[in-house]
mmCIF file of C-alpha atoms and ligand atoms in Angstrom:
data_model
loop_
_atom_site.group_PDB
_atom_site.id
_atom_site.type_symbol
_atom_site.label_atom_id
_atom_site.label_comp_id
_atom_site.label_asym_id
_atom_site.label_seq_id
_atom_site.Cartn_x
_atom_site.Cartn_y
_atom_site.Cartn_z
ATOM 1 C CA MET A 5 12.837 8.503 -31.492
ATOM 2 C CA PHE A 6 9.302 9.986 -31.218
ATOM 3 C CA ASP A 7 7.717 12.941 -32.970
ATOM 4 C CA SER A 8 8.480 15.693 -30.486
ATOM 5 C CA HIS A 9 5.531 17.948 -31.125
ATOM 6 C CA LYS A 10 3.117 15.093 -30.677
ATOM 7 C CA THR A 11 4.723 14.219 -27.347
ATOM 8 C CA GLN A 12 4.780 17.817 -26.125
ATOM 9 C CA SER A 13 1.039 18.401 -26.326
ATOM 10 C CA VAL A 14 -1.164 18.463 -23.232
ATOM 11 C CA ILE A 15 -1.897 15.153 -21.517
ATOM 12 C CA ARG A 16 -5.554 14.236 -21.935
ATOM 13 C CA ARG A 17 -5.706 10.469 -21.425
ATOM 14 C CA VAL A 18 -3.716 8.569 -18.832
ATOM 15 C CA ALA A 19 -3.386 4.891 -17.902
ATOM 16 C CA ILE A 20 -2.430 4.129 -14.311
ATOM 17 C CA VAL A 21 -1.144 0.702 -13.344
ATOM 18 C CA GLY A 22 -2.113 -0.143 -9.752
ATOM 19 C CA SER A 23 -4.946 1.170 -7.606
ATOM 20 C CA GLY A 24 -3.327 1.410 -4.185
ATOM 21 C CA LEU A 25 -3.391 4.845 -2.571
ATOM 22 C CA ALA A 26 -0.719 6.251 -4.928
ATOM 23 C CA GLY A 27 -2.665 5.209 -8.037
ATOM 24 C CA LEU A 28 -5.956 6.468 -6.621
ATOM 25 C CA VAL A 29 -4.553 9.845 -5.565
ATOM 26 C CA THR A 30 -2.923 10.323 -8.971
ATOM 27 C CA ALA A 31 -6.181 9.393 -10.707
ATOM 28 C CA THR A 32 -8.328 11.643 -8.512
ATOM 29 C CA ARG A 33 -6.069 14.642 -8.992
ATOM 30 C CA LEU A 34 -5.754 14.128 -12.744
ATOM 31 C CA ARG A 35 -9.487 13.683 -13.100
ATOM 32 C CA ALA A 36 -10.092 16.902 -11.158
ATOM 33 C CA ALA A 37 -7.883 18.603 -13.761
ATOM 34 C CA GLY A 38 -10.069 17.266 -16.562
ATOM 35 C CA VAL A 39 -7.826 14.379 -17.629
ATOM 36 C CA GLU A 40 -9.464 11.082 -18.632
ATOM 37 C CA VAL A 41 -7.998 8.336 -16.429
ATOM 38 C CA THR A 42 -8.199 4.533 -16.454
ATOM 39 C CA LEU A 43 -6.730 2.468 -13.624
ATOM 40 C CA PHE A 44 -5.687 -1.166 -14.118
ATOM 41 C CA GLU A 45 -5.541 -3.330 -11.008
ATOM 42 C CA LYS A 46 -4.433 -6.957 -10.874
ATOM 43 C CA SER A 47 -6.327 -7.731 -7.653
ATOM 44 C CA ARG A 48 -10.071 -8.096 -7.215
ATOM 45 C CA GLY A 49 -10.490 -4.540 -5.982
ATOM 46 C CA PRO A 50 -8.620 -1.324 -5.257
ATOM 47 C CA GLY A 51 -6.607 -0.579 -2.118
ATOM 48 C CA GLY A 52 -3.293 -2.398 -2.544
ATOM 49 C CA ARG A 53 -1.469 -2.652 0.755
ATOM 50 C CA MET A 54 -4.171 -0.694 2.639
ATOM 51 C CA ALA A 55 -5.826 -4.073 2.798
ATOM 52 C CA ALA A 56 -8.418 -5.724 4.994
ATOM 53 C CA LYS A 57 -9.268 -9.397 4.872
ATOM 54 C CA ARG A 58 -12.772 -10.745 5.434
ATOM 55 C CA LEU A 59 -12.615 -13.220 8.282
ATOM 56 C CA PRO A 60 -14.085 -16.686 8.488
ATOM 57 C CA GLU A 61 -17.532 -17.259 10.017
ATOM 58 C CA PRO A 62 -18.873 -17.669 12.625
ATOM 59 C CA ALA A 63 -16.842 -14.758 14.001
ATOM 60 C CA GLY A 64 -16.883 -12.850 10.690
ATOM 61 C CA GLY A 65 -15.799 -9.227 10.412
ATOM 62 C CA SER A 66 -12.517 -8.156 8.867
ATOM 63 C CA ALA A 67 -8.978 -7.324 9.942
ATOM 64 C CA ASP A 68 -6.389 -4.932 8.547
ATOM 65 C CA ILE A 69 -3.654 -7.219 7.283
ATOM 66 C CA GLY A 70 -1.507 -4.554 5.594
ATOM 67 C CA ALA A 71 -1.070 -0.967 6.812
ATOM 68 C CA GLN A 72 -1.981 -0.809 10.502
ATOM 69 C CA TYR A 73 -2.414 2.931 10.897
ATOM 70 C CA PHE A 74 -1.196 6.071 9.169
ATOM 71 C CA THR A 75 -0.047 9.579 9.986
ATOM 72 C CA ILE A 76 -1.395 12.855 8.625
ATOM 73 C CA ARG A 77 1.467 15.316 8.824
ATOM 74 C CA ASN A 78 0.741 16.997 5.513
ATOM 75 C CA PRO A 79 -2.432 19.117 5.890
ATOM 76 C CA GLU A 80 -3.167 18.585 2.189
ATOM 77 C CA PHE A 81 -3.464 14.859 2.871
ATOM 78 C CA ARG A 82 -6.233 15.535 5.410
ATOM 79 C CA GLN A 83 -8.028 17.849 2.972
ATOM 80 C CA PHE A 84 -7.785 15.170 0.307
ATOM 81 C CA LEU A 85 -9.161 12.474 2.626
ATOM 82 C CA ASP A 86 -12.041 14.669 3.749
ATOM 83 C CA GLN A 87 -12.934 15.618 0.211
ATOM 84 C CA TYR A 88 -12.605 12.268 -1.527
ATOM 85 C CA ALA A 89 -12.972 9.561 1.155
ATOM 86 C CA GLY A 90 -15.197 11.578 3.508
ATOM 87 C CA PRO A 91 -14.541 12.383 7.178
ATOM 88 C CA SER A 92 -16.436 9.283 8.350
ATOM 89 C CA ALA A 93 -14.170 6.894 6.386
ATOM 90 C CA TYR A 94 -11.280 7.370 8.817
ATOM 91 C CA GLY A 95 -10.632 8.237 12.440
ATOM 92 C CA GLU A 96 -8.093 8.292 15.221
ATOM 93 C CA TRP A 97 -7.007 5.082 16.943
ATOM 94 C CA ASN A 98 -6.201 5.719 20.590
ATOM 95 C CA GLY A 99 -4.954 3.381 23.236
ATOM 96 C CA VAL A 100 -1.902 1.995 24.933
ATOM 97 C CA PHE A 101 0.948 1.445 22.442
ATOM 98 C CA ARG A 102 4.241 0.088 23.740
ATOM 99 C CA TYR A 103 7.631 -0.886 22.412
ATOM 100 C CA GLN A 104 10.234 -3.058 24.091
ATOM 101 C CA ASP A 105 13.639 -1.515 24.585
ATOM 102 C CA SER A 106 16.440 -4.057 24.866
ATOM 103 C CA GLU A 107 17.796 -2.324 27.964
ATOM 104 C CA GLN A 108 14.903 -0.464 29.572
ATOM 105 C CA GLY A 109 12.095 -2.932 28.859
ATOM 106 C CA TRP A 110 8.569 -1.876 27.892
ATOM 107 C CA GLN A 111 8.127 1.825 27.122
ATOM 108 C CA ASP A 112 5.199 3.890 25.875
ATOM 109 C CA MET A 113 5.453 4.709 22.185
ATOM 110 C CA ARG A 114 5.920 8.350 21.297
ATOM 111 C CA SER A 115 2.567 10.077 21.512
ATOM 112 C CA ALA A 116 1.175 10.598 18.018
ATOM 113 C CA GLN A 117 -2.083 10.767 16.163
ATOM 114 C CA ARG A 118 -2.638 7.396 14.539
ATOM 115 C CA TYR A 119 -5.381 7.134 11.941
ATOM 116 C CA VAL A 120 -7.210 4.097 10.550
ATOM 117 C CA GLY A 121 -9.929 3.452 7.994
ATOM 118 C CA ILE A 122 -13.445 2.921 9.387
ATOM 119 C CA PRO A 123 -14.775 0.225 9.575
ATOM 120 C CA ARG A 124 -11.636 -1.210 7.935
ATOM 121 C CA MET A 125 -8.497 0.196 6.329
ATOM 122 C CA SER A 126 -9.765 -0.462 2.804
ATOM 123 C CA ALA A 127 -12.859 1.730 3.437
ATOM 124 C CA ILE A 128 -10.692 4.730 2.523
ATOM 125 C CA THR A 129 -9.503 3.440 -0.834
ATOM 126 C CA ARG A 130 -12.979 2.047 -1.649
ATOM 127 C CA ALA A 131 -14.484 5.481 -1.078
ATOM 128 C CA ILE A 132 -11.826 7.307 -3.106
ATOM 129 C CA SER A 133 -12.242 4.863 -5.998
ATOM 130 C CA ARG A 134 -16.044 5.256 -6.142
ATOM 131 C CA ASP A 135 -16.106 7.670 -9.084
ATOM 132 C CA LEU A 136 -12.978 6.401 -10.822
ATOM 133 C CA ASP A 137 -12.667 3.993 -13.743
ATOM 134 C CA VAL A 138 -10.900 1.082 -12.006
ATOM 135 C CA ARG A 139 -10.533 -2.073 -14.111
ATOM 136 C CA SER A 140 -9.958 -4.759 -11.492
ATOM 137 C CA GLY A 141 -8.608 -8.250 -12.128
ATOM 138 C CA ILE A 142 -6.351 -6.997 -14.942
ATOM 139 C CA ARG A 143 -2.616 -7.540 -14.649
ATOM 140 C CA ILE A 144 -0.662 -5.386 -17.070
ATOM 141 C CA ALA A 145 2.227 -7.330 -18.564
ATOM 142 C CA ARG A 146 3.594 -5.063 -21.266
ATOM 143 C CA LEU A 147 3.773 -1.424 -22.328
ATOM 144 C CA LYS A 148 4.440 -0.241 -25.843
ATOM 145 C CA ARG A 149 4.275 3.000 -27.795
ATOM 146 C CA ASP A 150 2.423 3.059 -31.105
ATOM 147 C CA SER A 151 3.526 4.887 -34.246
ATOM 148 C CA ASP A 152 1.809 8.092 -32.968
ATOM 149 C CA GLY A 153 3.852 7.939 -29.768
ATOM 150 C CA LEU A 154 0.805 6.929 -27.703
ATOM 151 C CA TRP A 155 0.961 4.193 -25.067
ATOM 152 C CA GLN A 156 -0.565 0.760 -25.461
ATOM 153 C CA LEU A 157 -0.959 -1.591 -22.503
ATOM 154 C CA ARG A 158 -1.295 -5.340 -22.860
ATOM 155 C CA ASP A 159 -2.623 -7.515 -20.041
ATOM 156 C CA THR A 160 -1.638 -11.092 -19.207
ATOM 157 C CA ASP A 161 -4.584 -12.406 -21.297
ATOM 158 C CA GLY A 162 -3.272 -10.565 -24.343
ATOM 159 C CA LYS A 163 -5.969 -7.862 -24.317
ATOM 160 C CA VAL A 164 -4.727 -4.480 -25.487
ATOM 161 C CA TYR A 165 -5.764 -1.040 -24.145
ATOM 162 C CA GLU A 166 -4.815 1.778 -26.486
ATOM 163 C CA ARG A 167 -4.003 5.393 -27.095
ATOM 164 C CA PHE A 168 -2.934 6.840 -23.776
ATOM 165 C CA ASP A 169 -0.923 10.069 -23.767
ATOM 166 C CA ALA A 170 0.951 9.008 -20.627
ATOM 167 C CA VAL A 171 1.362 6.029 -18.286
ATOM 168 C CA VAL A 172 1.828 6.079 -14.521
ATOM 169 C CA LEU A 173 3.222 2.954 -12.840
ATOM 170 C CA THR A 174 2.517 2.519 -9.125
ATOM 171 C CA PRO A 175 3.322 -1.138 -8.277
ATOM 172 C CA PRO A 176 6.106 -1.914 -5.776
ATOM 173 C CA PRO A 177 9.611 -1.663 -7.311
ATOM 174 C CA ALA A 178 10.209 -5.328 -8.184
ATOM 175 C CA GLN A 179 6.895 -5.446 -10.077
ATOM 176 C CA THR A 180 7.598 -2.105 -11.778
ATOM 177 C CA VAL A 181 11.050 -3.297 -12.872
ATOM 178 C CA GLU A 182 9.520 -6.556 -14.161
ATOM 179 C CA LEU A 183 6.931 -4.609 -16.179
ATOM 180 C CA LEU A 184 9.562 -2.310 -17.678
ATOM 181 C CA SER A 185 11.948 -5.167 -18.469
ATOM 182 C CA GLY A 186 9.141 -7.172 -20.099
ATOM 183 C CA SER A 187 8.306 -4.111 -22.211
ATOM 184 C CA GLY A 188 11.748 -3.710 -23.748
ATOM 185 C CA LEU A 189 12.381 -0.705 -21.516
ATOM 186 C CA ALA A 190 15.458 -2.266 -19.971
ATOM 187 C CA GLU A 191 17.224 1.075 -19.715
ATOM 188 C CA LEU A 192 14.512 2.529 -17.489
ATOM 189 C CA ALA A 193 14.352 -0.714 -15.516
ATOM 190 C CA GLY A 194 18.113 -0.600 -15.012
ATOM 191 C CA ASP A 195 17.952 3.013 -13.868
ATOM 192 C CA LEU A 196 15.266 2.053 -11.385
ATOM 193 C CA ASN A 197 17.195 -0.937 -10.112
ATOM 194 C CA ILE A 198 19.964 1.374 -9.068
ATOM 195 C CA ARG A 199 17.657 3.803 -7.332
ATOM 196 C CA VAL A 200 15.311 1.495 -5.459
ATOM 197 C CA SER A 201 15.731 -0.157 -2.173
ATOM 198 C CA HIS A 202 14.691 -3.750 -1.612
ATOM 199 C CA MET A 203 11.102 -4.224 -0.393
ATOM 200 C CA GLN A 204 10.943 -6.608 2.514
ATOM 201 C CA ALA A 205 8.398 -9.356 2.978
ATOM 202 C CA CYS A 206 5.967 -9.580 5.891
ATOM 203 C CA TRP A 207 4.274 -12.699 7.202
ATOM 204 C CA THR A 208 0.948 -11.819 8.831
ATOM 205 C CA VAL A 209 -1.073 -13.939 11.244
ATOM 206 C CA VAL A 210 -4.607 -13.053 12.343
ATOM 207 C CA LEU A 211 -6.079 -14.656 15.473
ATOM 208 C CA HIS A 212 -9.601 -14.648 16.886
ATOM 209 C CA PHE A 213 -10.202 -14.692 20.628
ATOM 210 C CA PRO A 214 -13.956 -15.240 21.106
ATOM 211 C CA GLU A 215 -13.801 -14.148 24.751
ATOM 212 C CA GLY A 216 -11.195 -11.420 24.183
ATOM 213 C CA ALA A 217 -7.487 -11.760 24.925
ATOM 214 C CA GLY A 218 -7.575 -9.958 28.269
ATOM 215 C CA ALA A 219 -4.781 -7.538 27.342
ATOM 216 C CA THR A 220 -4.196 -4.106 28.887
ATOM 217 C CA PHE A 221 -2.681 -2.656 25.689
ATOM 218 C CA GLN A 222 -3.768 -2.090 22.093
ATOM 219 C CA ALA A 223 -0.466 -2.648 20.297
ATOM 220 C CA LEU A 224 3.089 -3.752 20.993
ATOM 221 C CA MET A 225 6.392 -3.639 19.153
ATOM 222 C CA PRO A 226 8.422 -6.328 20.887
ATOM 223 C CA ASP A 227 12.192 -6.622 20.900
ATOM 224 C CA SER A 228 12.021 -9.887 19.021
ATOM 225 C CA ARG A 229 13.836 -11.605 16.190
ATOM 226 C CA ARG A 230 10.542 -13.031 14.911
ATOM 227 C CA LEU A 231 7.789 -10.505 15.653
ATOM 228 C CA HIS A 232 7.646 -6.848 14.678
ATOM 229 C CA TRP A 233 4.081 -5.879 15.628
ATOM 230 C CA ILE A 234 1.157 -7.177 17.703
ATOM 231 C CA ALA A 235 -2.205 -5.350 17.656
ATOM 232 C CA ASN A 236 -5.762 -5.765 18.812
ATOM 233 C CA ASN A 237 -7.515 -4.948 15.545
ATOM 234 C CA SER A 238 -10.884 -4.918 17.323
ATOM 235 C CA SER A 239 -9.746 -1.940 19.416
ATOM 236 C CA LYS A 240 -9.721 0.299 16.343
ATOM 237 C CA PRO A 241 -12.674 2.673 16.010
ATOM 238 C CA GLY A 242 -15.810 1.488 14.206
ATOM 239 C CA ARG A 243 -15.105 -2.250 14.503
ATOM 240 C CA ASP A 244 -18.038 -4.244 15.749
ATOM 241 C CA ASP A 245 -16.439 -7.635 16.274
ATOM 242 C CA GLU A 246 -17.593 -10.555 18.322
ATOM 243 C CA GLY A 247 -14.666 -11.124 20.640
ATOM 244 C CA GLU A 248 -11.309 -9.762 19.470
ATOM 245 C CA TRP A 249 -9.260 -10.139 16.287
ATOM 246 C CA TRP A 250 -5.510 -9.703 16.730
ATOM 247 C CA VAL A 251 -2.961 -9.044 13.985
ATOM 248 C CA LEU A 252 0.685 -10.154 14.193
ATOM 249 C CA HIS A 253 3.321 -8.935 11.744
ATOM 250 C CA ALA A 254 6.575 -10.828 11.553
ATOM 251 C CA ASP A 255 9.923 -9.067 11.635
ATOM 252 C CA PRO A 256 10.977 -7.975 8.095
ATOM 253 C CA ASP A 257 14.352 -9.799 8.150
ATOM 254 C CA TRP A 258 12.730 -12.925 9.584
ATOM 255 C CA SER A 259 10.020 -12.705 6.884
ATOM 256 C CA ASP A 260 12.652 -12.346 4.140
ATOM 257 C CA ALA A 261 14.453 -15.407 5.463
ATOM 258 C CA HIS A 262 11.202 -17.430 5.616
ATOM 259 C CA THR A 263 9.377 -16.512 2.398
ATOM 260 C CA ASP A 264 9.203 -20.203 1.431
ATOM 261 C CA THR A 265 8.333 -21.585 4.847
ATOM 262 C CA ALA A 266 4.957 -23.365 5.055
ATOM 263 C CA PRO A 267 2.186 -21.083 6.416
ATOM 264 C CA GLU A 268 1.323 -23.600 9.175
ATOM 265 C CA GLN A 269 4.888 -23.497 10.454
ATOM 266 C CA VAL A 270 4.941 -19.690 10.272
ATOM 267 C CA ARG A 271 1.724 -19.590 12.307
ATOM 268 C CA GLU A 272 3.153 -21.902 14.989
ATOM 269 C CA GLU A 273 6.415 -19.983 15.297
ATOM 270 C CA LEU A 274 4.742 -16.577 15.442
ATOM 271 C CA LEU A 275 2.085 -17.809 17.854
ATOM 272 C CA GLU A 276 4.719 -19.087 20.243
ATOM 273 C CA GLU A 277 6.551 -15.748 20.048
ATOM 274 C CA PHE A 278 3.279 -13.808 20.455
ATOM 275 C CA ARG A 279 2.533 -15.647 23.711
ATOM 276 C CA ALA A 280 6.055 -15.110 25.004
ATOM 277 C CA CYS A 281 6.158 -11.380 24.127
ATOM 278 C CA SER A 282 2.619 -10.367 25.088
ATOM 279 C CA GLY A 283 1.994 -12.617 28.062
ATOM 280 C CA ILE A 284 -1.433 -13.412 26.564
ATOM 281 C CA THR A 285 -2.509 -16.899 27.540
ATOM 282 C CA ALA A 286 -6.117 -16.867 26.222
ATOM 283 C CA LEU A 287 -6.805 -19.486 23.546
ATOM 284 C CA HIS A 288 -7.655 -18.373 20.031
ATOM 285 C CA ARG A 289 -10.262 -20.179 17.928
ATOM 286 C CA GLU A 290 -9.843 -19.130 14.267
ATOM 287 C CA SER A 291 -6.692 -17.955 12.538
ATOM 288 C CA LEU A 292 -5.407 -17.084 9.103
ATOM 289 C CA VAL A 293 -1.992 -16.507 7.599
ATOM 290 C CA HIS A 294 -1.048 -14.118 4.786
ATOM 291 C CA ARG A 295 2.305 -13.549 3.124
ATOM 292 C CA TRP A 296 3.235 -10.126 1.731
ATOM 293 C CA LEU A 297 6.161 -10.498 -0.628
ATOM 294 C CA TYR A 298 6.594 -6.734 -0.929
ATOM 295 C CA ALA A 299 5.549 -4.977 2.254
ATOM 296 C CA ARG A 300 7.882 -2.116 3.101
ATOM 297 C CA PRO A 301 11.157 -0.715 1.741
ATOM 298 C CA ARG A 302 14.301 -1.608 3.672
ATOM 299 C CA ALA A 303 15.703 1.919 3.305
ATOM 300 C CA ARG A 304 13.951 5.239 2.979
ATOM 301 C CA THR A 305 14.741 6.520 -0.501
ATOM 302 C CA THR A 306 12.975 9.785 -1.267
ATOM 303 C CA PRO A 307 13.148 10.993 -4.850
ATOM 304 C CA GLY A 308 9.337 11.433 -4.483
ATOM 305 C CA HIS A 309 8.394 10.257 -7.955
ATOM 306 C CA LEU A 310 10.040 9.669 -11.316
ATOM 307 C CA TRP A 311 8.941 11.410 -14.502
ATOM 308 C CA PHE A 312 10.494 10.464 -17.829
ATOM 309 C CA ARG A 313 9.270 13.406 -19.849
ATOM 310 C CA ASP A 314 10.383 12.197 -23.268
ATOM 311 C CA SER A 315 8.658 8.856 -22.869
ATOM 312 C CA ARG A 316 5.706 10.310 -20.949
ATOM 313 C CA LEU A 317 6.076 7.670 -18.318
ATOM 314 C CA ALA A 318 5.839 8.290 -14.590
ATOM 315 C CA ILE A 319 6.509 6.161 -11.547
ATOM 316 C CA ALA A 320 4.963 6.868 -8.156
ATOM 317 C CA GLY A 321 4.436 4.962 -4.924
ATOM 318 C CA ASP A 322 5.238 4.884 -1.235
ATOM 319 C CA TRP A 323 8.693 3.417 -1.857
ATOM 320 C CA LEU A 324 9.806 6.609 -3.633
ATOM 321 C CA GLU A 325 8.764 8.760 -0.682
ATOM 322 C CA GLY A 326 9.982 6.981 2.446
ATOM 323 C CA GLY A 327 7.430 4.126 2.473
ATOM 324 C CA ARG A 328 4.122 4.269 4.347
ATOM 325 C CA VAL A 329 0.634 5.459 3.529
ATOM 326 C CA GLU A 330 1.373 9.167 3.781
ATOM 327 C CA GLY A 331 4.423 8.620 1.559
ATOM 328 C CA ALA A 332 2.146 7.100 -1.119
ATOM 329 C CA TYR A 333 -0.050 10.210 -0.946
ATOM 330 C CA ASN A 334 2.930 12.585 -1.083
ATOM 331 C CA SER A 335 4.509 10.732 -3.999
ATOM 332 C CA ALA A 336 1.334 10.843 -6.101
ATOM 333 C CA SER A 337 0.522 14.396 -5.173
ATOM 334 C CA GLY A 338 4.084 15.488 -6.008
ATOM 335 C CA LEU A 339 3.865 13.843 -9.408
ATOM 336 C CA VAL A 340 0.619 15.614 -10.321
ATOM 337 C CA GLY A 341 2.061 18.920 -9.060
ATOM 338 C CA ARG A 342 5.058 18.358 -11.343
ATOM 339 C CA LEU A 343 2.832 17.727 -14.375
ATOM 340 C CA GLU A 344 0.888 20.897 -13.554
ATOM 341 C CA SER A 345 4.000 22.984 -13.144
ATOM 342 C CA GLU A 346 5.361 21.733 -16.464
ATOM 343 C CA GLY A 347 2.103 22.858 -18.089
ATOM 344 C CA LEU A 348 1.261 19.325 -19.197
ATOM 345 C CA ILE A 349 -2.149 19.293 -17.471
ATOM 346 C CA PRO A 350 -4.445 22.103 -16.352
ATOM 347 C CA THR A 351 -4.040 23.197 -12.701
ATOM 348 C CA SER A 352 -6.467 21.202 -10.525
ATOM 349 C CA ARG A 353 -6.436 23.224 -7.295
HETATM 350 C C1 FAD B 417 2.246 -5.645 6.408
HETATM 351 C C2 FAD B 417 2.263 -4.183 6.119
HETATM 352 C C3 FAD B 417 2.214 -3.271 7.170
HETATM 353 C C4 FAD B 417 2.235 -1.906 6.918
HETATM 354 N N1 FAD B 417 2.103 -1.031 7.956
HETATM 355 C C5 FAD B 417 2.019 0.286 7.707
HETATM 356 C C6 FAD B 417 1.719 1.198 8.744
HETATM 357 O O1 FAD B 417 1.459 0.808 9.883
HETATM 358 N N2 FAD B 417 1.675 2.525 8.438
HETATM 359 C C7 FAD B 417 1.879 2.978 7.173
HETATM 360 O O2 FAD B 417 1.789 4.199 6.942
HETATM 361 N N3 FAD B 417 2.125 2.126 6.157
HETATM 362 C C8 FAD B 417 2.197 0.808 6.401
HETATM 363 N N4 FAD B 417 2.413 -0.076 5.379
HETATM 364 C C9 FAD B 417 2.744 0.459 4.052
HETATM 365 C C10 FAD B 417 1.491 0.972 3.309
HETATM 366 O O3 FAD B 417 0.539 -0.049 3.238
HETATM 367 C C11 FAD B 417 1.950 1.420 1.944
HETATM 368 O O4 FAD B 417 2.925 2.424 2.114
HETATM 369 C C12 FAD B 417 0.870 1.995 1.008
HETATM 370 O O5 FAD B 417 -0.354 1.327 1.168
HETATM 371 C C13 FAD B 417 1.420 1.884 -0.415
HETATM 372 O O6 FAD B 417 0.516 2.399 -1.383
HETATM 373 P P1 FAD B 417 0.941 2.388 -2.906
HETATM 374 O O7 FAD B 417 -0.230 2.841 -3.698
HETATM 375 O O8 FAD B 417 2.229 3.087 -3.070
HETATM 376 O O9 FAD B 417 1.265 0.840 -3.255
HETATM 377 P P2 FAD B 417 0.311 -0.431 -3.225
HETATM 378 O O10 FAD B 417 -0.725 -0.273 -2.180
HETATM 379 O O11 FAD B 417 1.192 -1.633 -3.152
HETATM 380 O O12 FAD B 417 -0.423 -0.402 -4.657
HETATM 381 C C14 FAD B 417 0.136 -0.956 -5.815
HETATM 382 C C15 FAD B 417 -0.983 -1.658 -6.571
HETATM 383 O O13 FAD B 417 -0.468 -2.097 -7.834
HETATM 384 C C16 FAD B 417 -1.107 -3.315 -8.154
HETATM 385 N N5 FAD B 417 -0.278 -3.953 -9.188
HETATM 386 C C17 FAD B 417 0.989 -4.413 -9.077
HETATM 387 N N6 FAD B 417 1.433 -4.887 -10.265
HETATM 388 C C18 FAD B 417 0.406 -4.702 -11.154
HETATM 389 C C19 FAD B 417 0.260 -4.986 -12.543
HETATM 390 N N7 FAD B 417 1.251 -5.520 -13.273
HETATM 391 N N8 FAD B 417 -0.935 -4.693 -13.143
HETATM 392 C C20 FAD B 417 -1.965 -4.139 -12.412
HETATM 393 N N9 FAD B 417 -1.861 -3.847 -11.086
HETATM 394 C C21 FAD B 417 -0.690 -4.122 -10.469
HETATM 395 C C22 FAD B 417 -1.133 -4.054 -6.816
HETATM 396 O O14 FAD B 417 -2.084 -5.093 -6.810
HETATM 397 C C23 FAD B 417 -1.504 -2.910 -5.869
HETATM 398 O O15 FAD B 417 -2.906 -2.801 -5.702
HETATM 399 C C24 FAD B 417 2.343 -1.443 5.589
HETATM 400 C C25 FAD B 417 2.354 -2.362 4.543
HETATM 401 C C26 FAD B 417 2.301 -3.716 4.799
HETATM 402 C C27 FAD B 417 2.246 -4.686 3.656
#
């Protein structure tokens, strides 16, 4: 379909859709190899699901509403963070973390090093994106190849961005499938539909306790039909909050079953469950509710990344590498390693 010697030349210019961690890692690595990279992000800024929300005054501050903490099992991930986010942009979150076993009651969670962004989760992605060309507030709606075999991207306002040697898609699977289907790439979309697991929703409630909540733990995973996670966000390192901000994440199945429930009702139901599970009786003053439609994959599929060599189209993201922050890093890093090993870009490390 395309002129093969045009499509076999080295990749010099790449468009990346999405500037969550996977998009940012791909961009950073490609740029280090001398590739010109442009990222397109539909939200106001980079970060994706490593998100923090500014909180209402007078309490102010921010709370991590998406990823709560992350692991660093891959030493290359640590090196990457130190080099591109800086060692002060993240740190270890220590404390008392418990889960509720249906038979044995409350147990300590497995001891592990849990890392967070400082002073908020999005500090990491902000720092990594500093030297990258991130075009925020642009939702890509369509991809097309021109007569030279180069990629064109069209946004939802009809603006066209041209002449990219390759495209990397990093949105969650439903959004990636939608983009491919809307671009006449139904075959790829169909292939993806078979491979991907459903991403589950997550209702999030944030509560402010001006006098603190009086808890003896930092985070809980209750044995509950409604609640998956309860955490004192103010106990993370580098937060300087007045009082305490707490984050509640609803159970994934409960969230899926309540995607259309009114936020006020969600808040009431989760609040009631929070009190019952945590034993916290302190009264909160401010609160906010956020709905994630695509939070985490139901199953852990691990092809790593997808690379359609003939079309010069790649797909990366946490959902291709087991979910989670470190999975997003590994997926992106694996993709760039693949392009290097196929001789399509110079070796960056
Ligand atoms: C509630 C919640 C709790 C979580 N808890 C944890 C945890 O404790 N530990 C952990 O490791 N992980 C956790 N995760 C998962 C973690 O946040 C993700 O694994 C990781 O951030 C995914 O990064 P990514 O780059 O693959 O995807 P994303 O961060 O989703 O990035 C994709 C980006 O693409 C953009 N985009 C989508 N469509 C378009 C388009 N058409 N045009 C332009 N841009 C587009 C999106 O706006 C987004 O910025 C949690 C996630 C959620 C939501």
